[in-house]
Amino acid sequence: MFSFQCEWVGALEGQERSGLELGHMTFSGPGGACTTRGESRRAMMMGPSLAALLGAVEGLLTTRQGGGHFTAVASSFEVFFQRVRHGALELRGQGHVVGPVDAAELHAALVSGLEEFLPRGGQELAEDAGRGDLLHVLPRFQRLELAGRRSRR
């Protein structure tokens, strides 16, 4: 099973978070995990990084591209996607293969992880530069139709 999780660096009680605040991403699959967690130098600006990730994956899922990659904003973290067979994608990061993942499963994992991380679809973020691109790309990504199936939203 493939999963995606995000978390903020440090606790913040009672204040709005900025989309420019630092956080971590974790991709988990049959081959293990690819994460920035536990490595403070790899923490990324979450709003712009999530927008870049969704844009990269959307391009891969909606075209015939053979592969693609995502580079986090203000971090050295990178994830590579490569088509391998029958709609499956190989996800690589930190020097190893996280695993093959079906396009629909990747989409569902990203949507689920983002709904857990940002339950109000990014509206909970402060109105700043880190929020705008994410609010633009997130609803479009959630509505993607893959293999004749529509996402939950």
Short mmCIF file of N, CA and C in Angstrom, two decimals, residues 8 10-19 21 120 123-127:
data_model
loop_
_atom_site.label_atom_id
_atom_site.label_comp_id
_atom_site.label_asym_id
_atom_site.label_seq_id
_atom_site.Cartn_x
_atom_site.Cartn_y
_atom_site.Cartn_z
N TRP A 8 4.05 19.70 9.90
CA TRP A 8 4.74 20.96 10.12
C TRP A 8 5.94 20.74 11.03
N GLY A 10 7.63 21.82 14.19
CA GLY A 10 7.28 22.54 15.42
C GLY A 10 5.79 22.76 15.59
N ALA A 11 5.39 22.82 16.83
CA ALA A 11 3.99 23.04 17.18
C ALA A 11 3.65 24.52 17.10
N LEU A 12 2.41 24.81 16.80
CA LEU A 12 1.93 26.19 16.76
C LEU A 12 0.51 26.18 17.30
N GLU A 13 0.34 26.74 18.45
CA GLU A 13 -0.96 26.73 19.10
C GLU A 13 -1.70 28.04 18.88
N GLY A 14 -2.92 27.95 18.38
CA GLY A 14 -3.81 29.11 18.31
C GLY A 14 -3.49 30.17 17.28
N GLN A 15 -2.57 29.94 16.39
CA GLN A 15 -2.24 30.92 15.37
C GLN A 15 -2.40 30.29 13.99
N GLU A 16 -2.64 31.13 13.00
CA GLU A 16 -2.67 30.65 11.62
C GLU A 16 -1.26 30.29 11.19
N ARG A 17 -1.18 29.25 10.43
CA ARG A 17 0.11 28.87 9.84
C ARG A 17 0.27 29.59 8.53
N SER A 18 1.48 29.89 8.18
CA SER A 18 1.80 30.45 6.88
C SER A 18 2.13 29.29 5.95
N GLY A 19 1.76 29.42 4.68
CA GLY A 19 2.15 28.42 3.70
C GLY A 19 3.65 28.40 3.47
N GLU A 21 5.78 28.35 5.96
CA GLU A 21 6.41 27.66 7.08
C GLU A 21 6.99 26.33 6.63
N ARG A 120 -9.18 21.91 5.69
CA ARG A 120 -10.03 22.92 5.06
C ARG A 120 -9.50 23.31 3.67
N GLN A 123 -7.53 26.61 3.18
CA GLN A 123 -8.17 27.84 3.66
C GLN A 123 -7.70 28.21 5.07
N GLU A 124 -7.18 27.22 5.80
CA GLU A 124 -6.72 27.49 7.16
C GLU A 124 -5.37 28.21 7.19
N LEU A 125 -4.71 28.33 6.05
CA LEU A 125 -3.42 29.02 5.99
C LEU A 125 -3.62 30.53 5.94
N ALA A 126 -2.66 31.25 6.50
CA ALA A 126 -2.68 32.71 6.45
C ALA A 126 -2.63 33.16 4.99
N GLU A 127 -3.24 34.29 4.71
CA GLU A 127 -3.23 34.81 3.34
C GLU A 127 -1.87 35.42 3.04
#
